[in-house]
mmCIF file of C-alpha atoms in Angstrom:
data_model
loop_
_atom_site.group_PDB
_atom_site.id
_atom_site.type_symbol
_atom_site.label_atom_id
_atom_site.label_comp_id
_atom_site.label_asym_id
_atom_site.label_seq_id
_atom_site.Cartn_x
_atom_site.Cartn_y
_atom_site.Cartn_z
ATOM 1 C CA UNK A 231 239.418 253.412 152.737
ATOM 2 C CA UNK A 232 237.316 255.107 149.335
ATOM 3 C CA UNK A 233 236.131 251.081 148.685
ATOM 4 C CA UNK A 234 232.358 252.603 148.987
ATOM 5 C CA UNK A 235 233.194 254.774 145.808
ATOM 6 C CA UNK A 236 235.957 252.484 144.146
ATOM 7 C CA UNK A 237 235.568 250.607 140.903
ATOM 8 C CA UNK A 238 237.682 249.072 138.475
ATOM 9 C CA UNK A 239 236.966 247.436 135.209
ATOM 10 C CA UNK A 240 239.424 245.582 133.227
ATOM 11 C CA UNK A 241 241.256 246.582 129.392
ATOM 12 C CA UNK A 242 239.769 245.747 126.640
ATOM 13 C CA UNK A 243 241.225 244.543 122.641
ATOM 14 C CA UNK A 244 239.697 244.985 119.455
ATOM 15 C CA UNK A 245 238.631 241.595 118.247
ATOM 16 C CA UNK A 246 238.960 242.410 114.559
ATOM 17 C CA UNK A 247 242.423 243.796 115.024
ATOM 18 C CA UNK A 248 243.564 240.885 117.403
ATOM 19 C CA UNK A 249 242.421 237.910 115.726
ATOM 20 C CA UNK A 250 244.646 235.250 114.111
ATOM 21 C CA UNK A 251 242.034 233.639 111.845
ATOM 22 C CA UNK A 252 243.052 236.533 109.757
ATOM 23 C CA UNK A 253 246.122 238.243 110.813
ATOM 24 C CA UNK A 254 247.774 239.827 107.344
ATOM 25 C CA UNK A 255 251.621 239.907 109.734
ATOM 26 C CA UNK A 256 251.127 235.791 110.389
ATOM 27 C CA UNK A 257 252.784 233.285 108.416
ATOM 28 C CA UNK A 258 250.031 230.970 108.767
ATOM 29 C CA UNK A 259 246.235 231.766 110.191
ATOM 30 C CA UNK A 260 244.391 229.451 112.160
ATOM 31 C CA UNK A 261 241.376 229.635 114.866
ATOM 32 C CA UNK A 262 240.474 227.322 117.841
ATOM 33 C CA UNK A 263 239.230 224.544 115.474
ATOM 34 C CA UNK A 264 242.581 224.580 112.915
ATOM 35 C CA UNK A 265 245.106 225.494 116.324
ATOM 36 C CA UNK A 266 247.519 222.528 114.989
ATOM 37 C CA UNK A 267 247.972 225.018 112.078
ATOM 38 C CA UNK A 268 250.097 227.432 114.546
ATOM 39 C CA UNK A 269 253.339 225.423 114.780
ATOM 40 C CA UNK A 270 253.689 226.445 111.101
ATOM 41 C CA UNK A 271 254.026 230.027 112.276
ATOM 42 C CA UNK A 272 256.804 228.363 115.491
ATOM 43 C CA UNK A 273 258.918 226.731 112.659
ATOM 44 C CA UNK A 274 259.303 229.628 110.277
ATOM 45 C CA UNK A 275 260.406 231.835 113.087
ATOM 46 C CA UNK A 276 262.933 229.680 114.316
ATOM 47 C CA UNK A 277 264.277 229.404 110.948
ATOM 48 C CA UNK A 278 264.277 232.724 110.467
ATOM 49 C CA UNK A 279 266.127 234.000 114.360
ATOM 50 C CA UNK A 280 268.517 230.739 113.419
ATOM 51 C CA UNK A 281 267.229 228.578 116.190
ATOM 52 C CA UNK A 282 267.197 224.827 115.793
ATOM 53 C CA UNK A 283 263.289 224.134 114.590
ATOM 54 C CA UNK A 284 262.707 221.622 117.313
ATOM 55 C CA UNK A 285 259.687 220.567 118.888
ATOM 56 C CA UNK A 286 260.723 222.171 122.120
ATOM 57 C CA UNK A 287 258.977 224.525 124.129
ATOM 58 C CA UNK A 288 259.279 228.461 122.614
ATOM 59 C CA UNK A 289 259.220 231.226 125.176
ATOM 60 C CA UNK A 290 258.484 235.154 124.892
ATOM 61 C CA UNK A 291 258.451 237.903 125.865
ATOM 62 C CA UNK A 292 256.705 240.931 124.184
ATOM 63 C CA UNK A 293 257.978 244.192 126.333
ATOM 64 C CA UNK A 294 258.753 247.575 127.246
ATOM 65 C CA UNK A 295 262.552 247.527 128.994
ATOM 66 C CA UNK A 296 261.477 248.626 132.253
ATOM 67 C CA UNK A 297 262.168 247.468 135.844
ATOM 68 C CA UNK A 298 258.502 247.274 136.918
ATOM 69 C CA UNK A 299 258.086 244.919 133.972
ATOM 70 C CA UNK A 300 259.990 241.982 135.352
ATOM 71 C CA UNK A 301 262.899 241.514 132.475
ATOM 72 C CA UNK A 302 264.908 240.882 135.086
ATOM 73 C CA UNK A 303 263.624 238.166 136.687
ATOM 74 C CA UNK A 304 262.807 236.350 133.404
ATOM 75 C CA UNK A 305 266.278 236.377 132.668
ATOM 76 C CA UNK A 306 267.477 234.921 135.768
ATOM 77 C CA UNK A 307 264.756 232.392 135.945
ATOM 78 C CA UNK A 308 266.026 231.204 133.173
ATOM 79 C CA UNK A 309 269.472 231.223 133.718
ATOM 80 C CA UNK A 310 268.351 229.380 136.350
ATOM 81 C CA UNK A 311 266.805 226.010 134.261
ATOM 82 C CA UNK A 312 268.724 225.722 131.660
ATOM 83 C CA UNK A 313 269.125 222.314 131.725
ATOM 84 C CA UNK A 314 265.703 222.361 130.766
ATOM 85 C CA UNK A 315 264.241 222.301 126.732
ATOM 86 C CA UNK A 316 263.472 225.287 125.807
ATOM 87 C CA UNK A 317 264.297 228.154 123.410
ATOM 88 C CA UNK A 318 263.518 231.639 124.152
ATOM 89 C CA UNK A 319 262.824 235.253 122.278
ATOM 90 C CA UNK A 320 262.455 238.874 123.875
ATOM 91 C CA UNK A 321 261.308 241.550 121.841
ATOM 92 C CA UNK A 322 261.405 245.155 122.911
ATOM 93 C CA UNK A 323 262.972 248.207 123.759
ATOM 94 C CA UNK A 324 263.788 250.636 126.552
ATOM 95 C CA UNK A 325 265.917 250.732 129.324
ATOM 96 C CA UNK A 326 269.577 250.631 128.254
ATOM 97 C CA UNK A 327 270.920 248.574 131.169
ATOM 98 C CA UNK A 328 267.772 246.043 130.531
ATOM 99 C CA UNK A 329 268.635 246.409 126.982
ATOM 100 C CA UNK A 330 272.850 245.134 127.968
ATOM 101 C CA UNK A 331 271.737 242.338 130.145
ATOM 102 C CA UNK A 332 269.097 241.037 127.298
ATOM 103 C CA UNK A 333 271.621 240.961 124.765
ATOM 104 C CA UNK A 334 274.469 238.999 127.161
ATOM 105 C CA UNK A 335 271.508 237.226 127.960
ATOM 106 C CA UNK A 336 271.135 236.227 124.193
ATOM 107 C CA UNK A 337 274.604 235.894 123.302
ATOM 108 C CA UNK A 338 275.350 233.735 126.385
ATOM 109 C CA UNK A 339 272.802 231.428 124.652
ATOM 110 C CA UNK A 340 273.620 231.085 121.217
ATOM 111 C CA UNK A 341 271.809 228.298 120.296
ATOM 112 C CA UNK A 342 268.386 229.204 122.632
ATOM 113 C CA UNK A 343 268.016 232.765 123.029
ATOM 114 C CA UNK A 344 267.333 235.732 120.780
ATOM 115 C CA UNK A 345 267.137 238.969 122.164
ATOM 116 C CA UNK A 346 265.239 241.538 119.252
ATOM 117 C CA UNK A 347 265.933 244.933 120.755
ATOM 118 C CA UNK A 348 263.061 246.989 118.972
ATOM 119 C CA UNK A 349 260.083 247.825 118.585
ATOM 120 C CA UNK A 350 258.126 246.267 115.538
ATOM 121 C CA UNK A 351 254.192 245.885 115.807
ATOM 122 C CA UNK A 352 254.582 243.062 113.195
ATOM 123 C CA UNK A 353 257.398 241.017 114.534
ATOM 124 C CA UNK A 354 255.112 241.767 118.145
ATOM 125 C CA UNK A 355 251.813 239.710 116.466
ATOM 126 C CA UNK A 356 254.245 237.297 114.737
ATOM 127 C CA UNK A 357 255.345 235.979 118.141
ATOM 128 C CA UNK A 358 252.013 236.321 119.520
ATOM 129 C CA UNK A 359 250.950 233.413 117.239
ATOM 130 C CA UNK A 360 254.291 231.324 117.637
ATOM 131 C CA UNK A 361 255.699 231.045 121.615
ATOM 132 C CA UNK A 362 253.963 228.554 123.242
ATOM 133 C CA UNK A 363 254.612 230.479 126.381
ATOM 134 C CA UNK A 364 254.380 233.997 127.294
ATOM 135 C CA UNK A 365 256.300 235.196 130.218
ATOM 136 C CA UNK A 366 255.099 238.372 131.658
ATOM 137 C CA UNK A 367 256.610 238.848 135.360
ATOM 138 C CA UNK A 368 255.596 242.088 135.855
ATOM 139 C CA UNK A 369 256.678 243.656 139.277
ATOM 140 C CA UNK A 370 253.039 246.086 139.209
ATOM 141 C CA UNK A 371 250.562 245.787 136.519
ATOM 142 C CA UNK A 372 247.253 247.890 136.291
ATOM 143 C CA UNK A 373 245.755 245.594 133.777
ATOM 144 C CA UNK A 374 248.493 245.067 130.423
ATOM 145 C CA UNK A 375 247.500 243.926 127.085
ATOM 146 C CA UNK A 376 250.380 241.374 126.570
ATOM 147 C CA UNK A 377 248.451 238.482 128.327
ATOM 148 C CA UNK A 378 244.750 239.414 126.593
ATOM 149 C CA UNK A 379 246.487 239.659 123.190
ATOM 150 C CA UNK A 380 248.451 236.010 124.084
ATOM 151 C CA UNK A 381 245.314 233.917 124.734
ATOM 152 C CA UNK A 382 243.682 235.578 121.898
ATOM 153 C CA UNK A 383 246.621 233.983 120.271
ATOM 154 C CA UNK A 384 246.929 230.463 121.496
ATOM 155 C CA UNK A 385 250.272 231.731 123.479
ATOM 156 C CA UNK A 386 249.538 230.217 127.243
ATOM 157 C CA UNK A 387 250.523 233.267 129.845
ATOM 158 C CA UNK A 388 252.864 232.778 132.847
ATOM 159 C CA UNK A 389 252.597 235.856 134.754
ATOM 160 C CA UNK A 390 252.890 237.541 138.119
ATOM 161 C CA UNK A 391 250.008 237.940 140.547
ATOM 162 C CA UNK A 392 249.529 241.310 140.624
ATOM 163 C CA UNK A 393 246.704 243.552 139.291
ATOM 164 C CA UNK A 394 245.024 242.785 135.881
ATOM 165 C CA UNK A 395 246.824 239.689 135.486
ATOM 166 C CA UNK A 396 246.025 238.364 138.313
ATOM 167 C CA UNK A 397 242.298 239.064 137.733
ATOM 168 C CA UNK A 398 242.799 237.797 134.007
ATOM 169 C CA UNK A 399 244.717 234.831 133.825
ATOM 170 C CA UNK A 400 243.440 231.668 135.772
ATOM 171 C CA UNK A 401 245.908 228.753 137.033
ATOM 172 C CA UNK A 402 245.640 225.812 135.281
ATOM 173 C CA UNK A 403 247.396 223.801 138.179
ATOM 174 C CA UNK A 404 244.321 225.291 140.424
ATOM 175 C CA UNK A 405 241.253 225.109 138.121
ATOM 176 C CA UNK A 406 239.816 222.573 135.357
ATOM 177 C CA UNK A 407 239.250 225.892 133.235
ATOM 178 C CA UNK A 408 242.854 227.147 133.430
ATOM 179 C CA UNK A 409 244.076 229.656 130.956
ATOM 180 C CA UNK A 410 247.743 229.841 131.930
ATOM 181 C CA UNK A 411 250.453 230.166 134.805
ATOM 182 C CA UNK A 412 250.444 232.457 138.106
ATOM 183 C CA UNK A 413 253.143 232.767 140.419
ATOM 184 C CA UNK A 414 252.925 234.754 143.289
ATOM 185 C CA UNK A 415 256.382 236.823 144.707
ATOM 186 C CA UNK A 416 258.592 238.550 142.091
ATOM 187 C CA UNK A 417 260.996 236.659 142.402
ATOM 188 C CA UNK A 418 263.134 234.412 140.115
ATOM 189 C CA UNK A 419 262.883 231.083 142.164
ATOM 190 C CA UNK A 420 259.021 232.005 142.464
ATOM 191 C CA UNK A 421 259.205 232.502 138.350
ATOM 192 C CA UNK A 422 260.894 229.137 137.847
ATOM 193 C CA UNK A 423 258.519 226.960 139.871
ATOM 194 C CA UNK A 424 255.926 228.564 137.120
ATOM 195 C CA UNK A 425 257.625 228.009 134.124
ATOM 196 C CA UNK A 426 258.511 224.573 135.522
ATOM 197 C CA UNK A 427 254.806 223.886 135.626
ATOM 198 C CA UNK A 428 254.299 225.114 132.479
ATOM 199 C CA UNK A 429 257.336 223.431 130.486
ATOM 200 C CA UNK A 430 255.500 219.920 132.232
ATOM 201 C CA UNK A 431 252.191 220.561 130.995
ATOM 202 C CA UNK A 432 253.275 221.252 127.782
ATOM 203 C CA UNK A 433 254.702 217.730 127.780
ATOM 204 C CA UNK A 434 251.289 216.872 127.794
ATOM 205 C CA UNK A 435 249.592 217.693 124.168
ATOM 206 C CA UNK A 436 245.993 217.194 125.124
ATOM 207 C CA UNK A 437 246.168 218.746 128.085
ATOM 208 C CA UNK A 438 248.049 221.645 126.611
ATOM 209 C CA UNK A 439 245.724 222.312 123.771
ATOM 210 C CA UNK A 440 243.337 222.477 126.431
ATOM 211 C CA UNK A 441 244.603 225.645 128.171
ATOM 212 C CA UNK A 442 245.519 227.099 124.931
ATOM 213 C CA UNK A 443 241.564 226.689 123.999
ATOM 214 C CA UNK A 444 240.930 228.101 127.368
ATOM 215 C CA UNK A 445 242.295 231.454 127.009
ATOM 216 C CA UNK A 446 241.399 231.703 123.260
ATOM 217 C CA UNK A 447 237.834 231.346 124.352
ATOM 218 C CA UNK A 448 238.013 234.003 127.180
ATOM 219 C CA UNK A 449 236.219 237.146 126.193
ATOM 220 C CA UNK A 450 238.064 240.439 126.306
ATOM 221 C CA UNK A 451 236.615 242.882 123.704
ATOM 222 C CA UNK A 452 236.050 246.318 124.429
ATOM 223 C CA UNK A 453 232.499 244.947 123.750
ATOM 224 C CA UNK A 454 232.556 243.417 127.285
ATOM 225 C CA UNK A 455 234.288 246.241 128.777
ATOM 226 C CA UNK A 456 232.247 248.567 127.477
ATOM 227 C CA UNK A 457 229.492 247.025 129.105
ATOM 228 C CA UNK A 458 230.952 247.410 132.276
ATOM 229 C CA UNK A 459 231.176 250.867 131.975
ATOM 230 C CA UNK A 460 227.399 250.771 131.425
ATOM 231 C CA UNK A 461 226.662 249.217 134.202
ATOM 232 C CA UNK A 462 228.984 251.206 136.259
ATOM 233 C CA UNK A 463 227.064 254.737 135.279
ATOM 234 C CA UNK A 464 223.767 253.018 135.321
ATOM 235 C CA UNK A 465 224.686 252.287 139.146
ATOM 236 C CA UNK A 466 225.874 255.696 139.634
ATOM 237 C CA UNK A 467 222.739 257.294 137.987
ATOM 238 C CA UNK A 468 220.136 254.845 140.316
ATOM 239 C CA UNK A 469 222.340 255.577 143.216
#
């Protein structure tokens, strides 16, 4: 109805605080030209959570507890291919009932599934730079950080399509310029035909590196948004 008057402009990150060419919390720095470097910062983590340091697809999630956040359906997408390879980690804090169903979650899954029920800025950028996935099934979502930060990062997104992540992540199954994974309905069986496509891509190495380079290449700075801002009062002011 107010779409005469309406505008919206995307978050923004810092560039020189989100960048892992030089990241003081990382284990091991890289940019888009060293990215086989990252699987040194994978390994260490597993070694240090006690997971098997396997070639095998690593999963996150980076999170306030929350129901519009999706934890929920992340778990039980999950629970739902586990006959699949894959390890997982959630890191976060908040709602006590999220916070009980994580850690069954985790301790159902010994040998897959850490749940870190905190908040730590470090351990945050740490998995930033090791998951090769980032889940992010939020029910609502103005804009979030999570899935800027993870391309920044190399981590490939799989999120919801709903506000900024819908406007910021692109589908790698539905353009040649992908940057990650978009499902549609929050639901779990609408989660797991995502992460599906996403654990088969990743069986692909070229084609993997590929969306990783995607979404490390996508522009996000406060630079960018700033501009829009700019443009947005210079409209207003000619108007």
């Amino acid at each position: 109805a107010r779409r005469d008057r309406l505008s919206g402009i995307m978050n923004g990150i810092d560039n020189e605080n989100w960048d892992p060419s030089v990241d003081r919390a990382l284990k091991q720095t890289y940019t888009i030209k060293t990215l086989e470097l990252r699987s040194q910062n994978k390994s260490k983590l597993q070694g240090e959570l006690g997971l098997p340091a396997e070639d095998i697809p690593l999963i996150g999630m980076i999170t306030r507890l929350d129901h519009q956040k999706g934890v929920d359906l992340a778990l039980e997408a999950l629970e739902k291919i586990t006959d699949e390879a894959w390890q997982f980690i959630l890191l976060g804090t908040g709602d006590p009932a999220l916070e009980a169903l994580s850690r069954g979650f985790a301790e159902q899954h010994p040998k897959r599934a850490r749940a870190l029920l905190k908040f730590d800025s470090r351990a945050a950028r740490r998995l930033y730079a090791s998951v090769d996935m980032l889940l992010i099934p939020s029910r609502y979502e103005p804009c979030g950080l999570a899935q800027l930060i993870g391309m920044r990062y190399g981590a490939v997104p799989v999120v919801r399509a709903t506000g900024g992540l819908k406007d910021s992540v692109l589908d790698a199954d539905q353009s040649p310029h992908g940057t990650g994974f978009v499902f549609e309905e929050a639901r779990p069986d609408s989660l797991v035909q995502a992460v599906l496509r996403a654990l088969k891509s990743y069986q692909s190495p070229v084609r993997w590196r590929s969306i990783q380079e995607a979404g490390m290449q996508q522009d996000h700075s406060w630079v960018r948004t700033a501009g829009a801002y700019a443009e947005l009062y210079r409209s207003i002011k000619n108007a």
